[in-house]
PDB file of C-alpha atoms in Angstrom:
ATOM      1  CA  MET A   1       0.000   0.000   0.000  1.00  0.00           C
ATOM      2  CA  SER A   2       1.449   3.345  -1.032  1.00  0.00           C
ATOM      3  CA  LYS A   3       0.909   6.565   0.823  1.00  0.00           C
ATOM      4  CA  VAL A   4       1.571  10.057  -0.450  1.00  0.00           C
ATOM      5  CA  VAL A   5       3.679  12.534   1.464  1.00  0.00           C
ATOM      6  CA  ARG A   6       3.565  16.146   0.330  1.00  0.00           C
ATOM      7  CA  PHE A   7       6.554  18.446   0.450  1.00  0.00           C
ATOM      8  CA  GLU A   8       6.304  22.162   0.159  1.00  0.00           C
ATOM      9  CA  VAL A   9       9.154  23.378  -2.019  1.00  0.00           C
ATOM     10  CA  PRO A  10      10.773  26.537  -0.622  1.00  0.00           C
ATOM     11  CA  ARG A  11      10.428  29.682  -2.719  1.00  0.00           C
ATOM     12  CA  GLU A  12      14.203  29.819  -3.005  1.00  0.00           C
ATOM     13  CA  VAL A  13      14.144  26.680  -5.142  1.00  0.00           C
ATOM     14  CA  LYS A  14      13.748  28.023  -8.655  1.00  0.00           C
ATOM     15  CA  GLY A  15      13.341  26.132 -11.890  1.00  0.00           C
ATOM     16  CA  LYS A  16      11.672  22.822 -12.620  1.00  0.00           C
ATOM     17  CA  LYS A  17      14.930  20.851 -12.791  1.00  0.00           C
ATOM     18  CA  PHE A  18      16.131  22.073  -9.396  1.00  0.00           C
ATOM     19  CA  GLU A  19      12.657  21.632  -7.898  1.00  0.00           C
ATOM     20  CA  GLN A  20      12.544  18.001  -9.045  1.00  0.00           C
ATOM     21  CA  GLU A  21      16.053  17.383  -7.647  1.00  0.00           C
ATOM     22  CA  TYR A  22      14.958  18.900  -4.324  1.00  0.00           C
ATOM     23  CA  LEU A  23      11.907  16.632  -4.142  1.00  0.00           C
ATOM     24  CA  THR A  24      13.844  13.517  -5.173  1.00  0.00           C
ATOM     25  CA  THR A  25      16.505  14.204  -2.545  1.00  0.00           C
ATOM     26  CA  ALA A  26      13.901  14.906   0.148  1.00  0.00           C
ATOM     27  CA  GLN A  27      12.107  11.658  -0.692  1.00  0.00           C
ATOM     28  CA  GLN A  28      15.325   9.622  -0.501  1.00  0.00           C
ATOM     29  CA  VAL A  29      16.430  11.212   2.780  1.00  0.00           C
ATOM     30  CA  LEU A  30      12.995  10.676   4.328  1.00  0.00           C
ATOM     31  CA  ARG A  31      12.992   7.027   3.248  1.00  0.00           C
ATOM     32  CA  GLU A  32      16.496   6.415   4.655  1.00  0.00           C
ATOM     33  CA  LEU A  33      15.850   8.143   7.968  1.00  0.00           C
ATOM     34  CA  THR A  34      12.514   6.380   8.417  1.00  0.00           C
ATOM     35  CA  VAL A  35      14.025   2.932   7.833  1.00  0.00           C
ATOM     36  CA  LEU A  36      16.986   3.714  10.105  1.00  0.00           C
ATOM     37  CA  ARG A  37      14.582   4.803  12.847  1.00  0.00           C
ATOM     38  CA  LEU A  38      12.593   1.576  12.452  1.00  0.00           C
ATOM     39  CA  PHE A  39      15.840  -0.384  12.785  1.00  0.00           C
ATOM     40  CA  GLU A  40      16.892   1.578  15.883  1.00  0.00           C
ATOM     41  CA  GLN A  41      13.535   0.805  17.485  1.00  0.00           C
ATOM     42  CA  GLY A  42      14.031  -2.886  16.776  1.00  0.00           C
ATOM     43  CA  LYS A  43      11.054  -3.059  14.418  1.00  0.00           C
ATOM     44  CA  VAL A  44      13.030  -4.282  11.379  1.00  0.00           C
ATOM     45  CA  SER A  45      16.167  -6.381  10.926  1.00  0.00           C
ATOM     46  CA  THR A  46      19.235  -5.337   8.955  1.00  0.00           C
ATOM     47  CA  GLY A  47      18.158  -7.649   6.154  1.00  0.00           C
ATOM     48  CA  TYR A  48      14.690  -6.157   5.923  1.00  0.00           C
ATOM     49  CA  ALA A  49      15.990  -2.590   6.280  1.00  0.00           C
ATOM     50  CA  ALA A  50      18.446  -3.198   3.445  1.00  0.00           C
ATOM     51  CA  LYS A  51      15.664  -4.650   1.310  1.00  0.00           C
ATOM     52  CA  MET A  52      13.415  -1.655   1.989  1.00  0.00           C
ATOM     53  CA  LEU A  53      16.160   0.688   0.776  1.00  0.00           C
ATOM     54  CA  CYS A  54      17.264  -1.553  -2.137  1.00  0.00           C
ATOM     55  CA  LEU A  55      20.740  -1.841  -0.597  1.00  0.00           C
ATOM     56  CA  THR A  56      23.059  -4.691   0.263  1.00  0.00           C
ATOM     57  CA  ARG A  57      23.672  -5.257   3.964  1.00  0.00           C
ATOM     58  CA  CYS A  58      27.169  -3.854   3.531  1.00  0.00           C
ATOM     59  CA  GLN A  59      25.746  -0.675   1.978  1.00  0.00           C
ATOM     60  CA  LEU A  60      23.196  -0.449   4.792  1.00  0.00           C
ATOM     61  CA  ILE A  61      25.933  -0.743   7.423  1.00  0.00           C
ATOM     62  CA  ASN A  62      27.840   2.060   5.696  1.00  0.00           C
ATOM     63  CA  LEU A  63      24.677   4.200   5.689  1.00  0.00           C
ATOM     64  CA  MET A  64      24.185   3.433   9.382  1.00  0.00           C
ATOM     65  CA  ALA A  65      27.763   4.502  10.091  1.00  0.00           C
ATOM     66  CA  ARG A  66      27.250   7.798   8.245  1.00  0.00           C
ATOM     67  CA  HIS A  67      24.163   8.467  10.372  1.00  0.00           C
ATOM     68  CA  ARG A  68      25.788   7.106  13.548  1.00  0.00           C
ATOM     69  CA  VAL A  69      23.190   4.394  14.012  1.00  0.00           C
ATOM     70  CA  PRO A  70      24.642   1.528  16.064  1.00  0.00           C
ATOM     71  CA  LEU A  71      24.510  -1.907  14.495  1.00  0.00           C
ATOM     72  CA  TRP A  72      23.923  -3.474  17.922  1.00  0.00           C
ATOM     73  CA  ASN A  73      21.858  -1.899  20.640  1.00  0.00           C
ATOM     74  CA  TYR A  74      22.813  -3.733  23.809  1.00  0.00           C
ATOM     75  CA  SER A  75      21.694  -2.703  27.268  1.00  0.00           C
ATOM     76  CA  LYS A  76      24.438  -2.569  29.896  1.00  0.00           C
ATOM     77  CA  GLU A  77      23.262  -5.902  31.317  1.00  0.00           C
ATOM     78  CA  GLU A  78      23.280  -7.575  27.883  1.00  0.00           C
ATOM     79  CA  LEU A  79      26.727  -6.180  27.134  1.00  0.00           C
ATOM     80  CA  ASP A  80      28.027  -7.484  30.485  1.00  0.00           C
ATOM     81  CA  GLN A  81      26.580 -10.933  29.728  1.00  0.00           C
ATOM     82  CA  GLU A  82      28.126 -10.991  26.245  1.00  0.00           C
ATOM     83  CA  SER A  83      31.497  -9.882  27.627  1.00  0.00           C
ATOM     84  CA  GLN A  84      31.422 -12.587  30.294  1.00  0.00           C
ATOM     85  CA  ALA A  85      30.468 -15.219  27.723  1.00  0.00           C
ATOM     86  CA  ALA A  86      33.418 -14.167  25.543  1.00  0.00           C
ATOM     87  CA  VAL A  87      35.808 -14.395  28.517  1.00  0.00           C
ATOM     88  CA  ASP A  88      34.446 -17.845  29.451  1.00  0.00           C
ATOM     89  CA  LEU A  89      34.750 -19.081  25.870  1.00  0.00           C
ATOM     90  CA  SER A  90      38.275 -17.728  25.587  1.00  0.00           C
ATOM     91  CA  ARG A  91      39.303 -19.466  28.806  1.00  0.00           C
ATOM     92  CA  SER A  92      37.785 -22.778  27.721  1.00  0.00           C
ATOM     93  CA  LEU A  93      39.507 -22.598  24.327  1.00  0.00           C
ATOM     94  CA  ILE A  94      42.878 -21.764  25.857  1.00  0.00           C
ATOM     95  CA  GLY A  95      42.445 -24.550  28.418  1.00  0.00           C
ATOM     96  CA  GLY A  96      41.507 -27.005  25.660  1.00  0.00           C
ATOM     97  CA  GLN A  97      44.597 -26.105  23.642  1.00  0.00           C
ATOM     98  CA  ARG A  98      46.850 -26.696  26.615  1.00  0.00           C
ATOM     99  CA  ARG A  99      45.387 -30.147  27.149  1.00  0.00           C
ATOM    100  CA  ARG A 100      45.862 -31.074  23.511  1.00  0.00           C
ATOM    101  CA  THR A 101      49.435 -29.823  23.575  1.00  0.00           C
ATOM    102  CA  ARG A 102      50.241 -31.960  26.608  1.00  0.00           C
ATOM    103  CA  ARG A 103      48.819 -35.050  24.957  1.00  0.00           C
ATOM    104  CA  CYS A 104      50.937 -34.524  21.835  1.00  0.00           C
ATOM    105  CA  SER A 105      54.207 -34.032  23.738  1.00  0.00           C
TER     106      SER A 105
END
């Protein structure tokens, strides 16, 4: 379902060519910012956001960087849990390597 959004072109924008460029740019910026906001609110995934903007995920991530939209939006608690999981995994991998090394010696 399509909806129409109306833009009022400022008086300073003179000439049909420039007016059309203004409207095209405004439409693109509005589309990008709307999709980025939906992503920030957790309403769409990166894959769906990229699809909505006809971009690859890599292009979407670059757009997000330009607009300073974080790719991950962890709470402090979630970030602490992820950090602890990484430390635990690292310790178990290092411990596993030591055991294998001893067996081979």
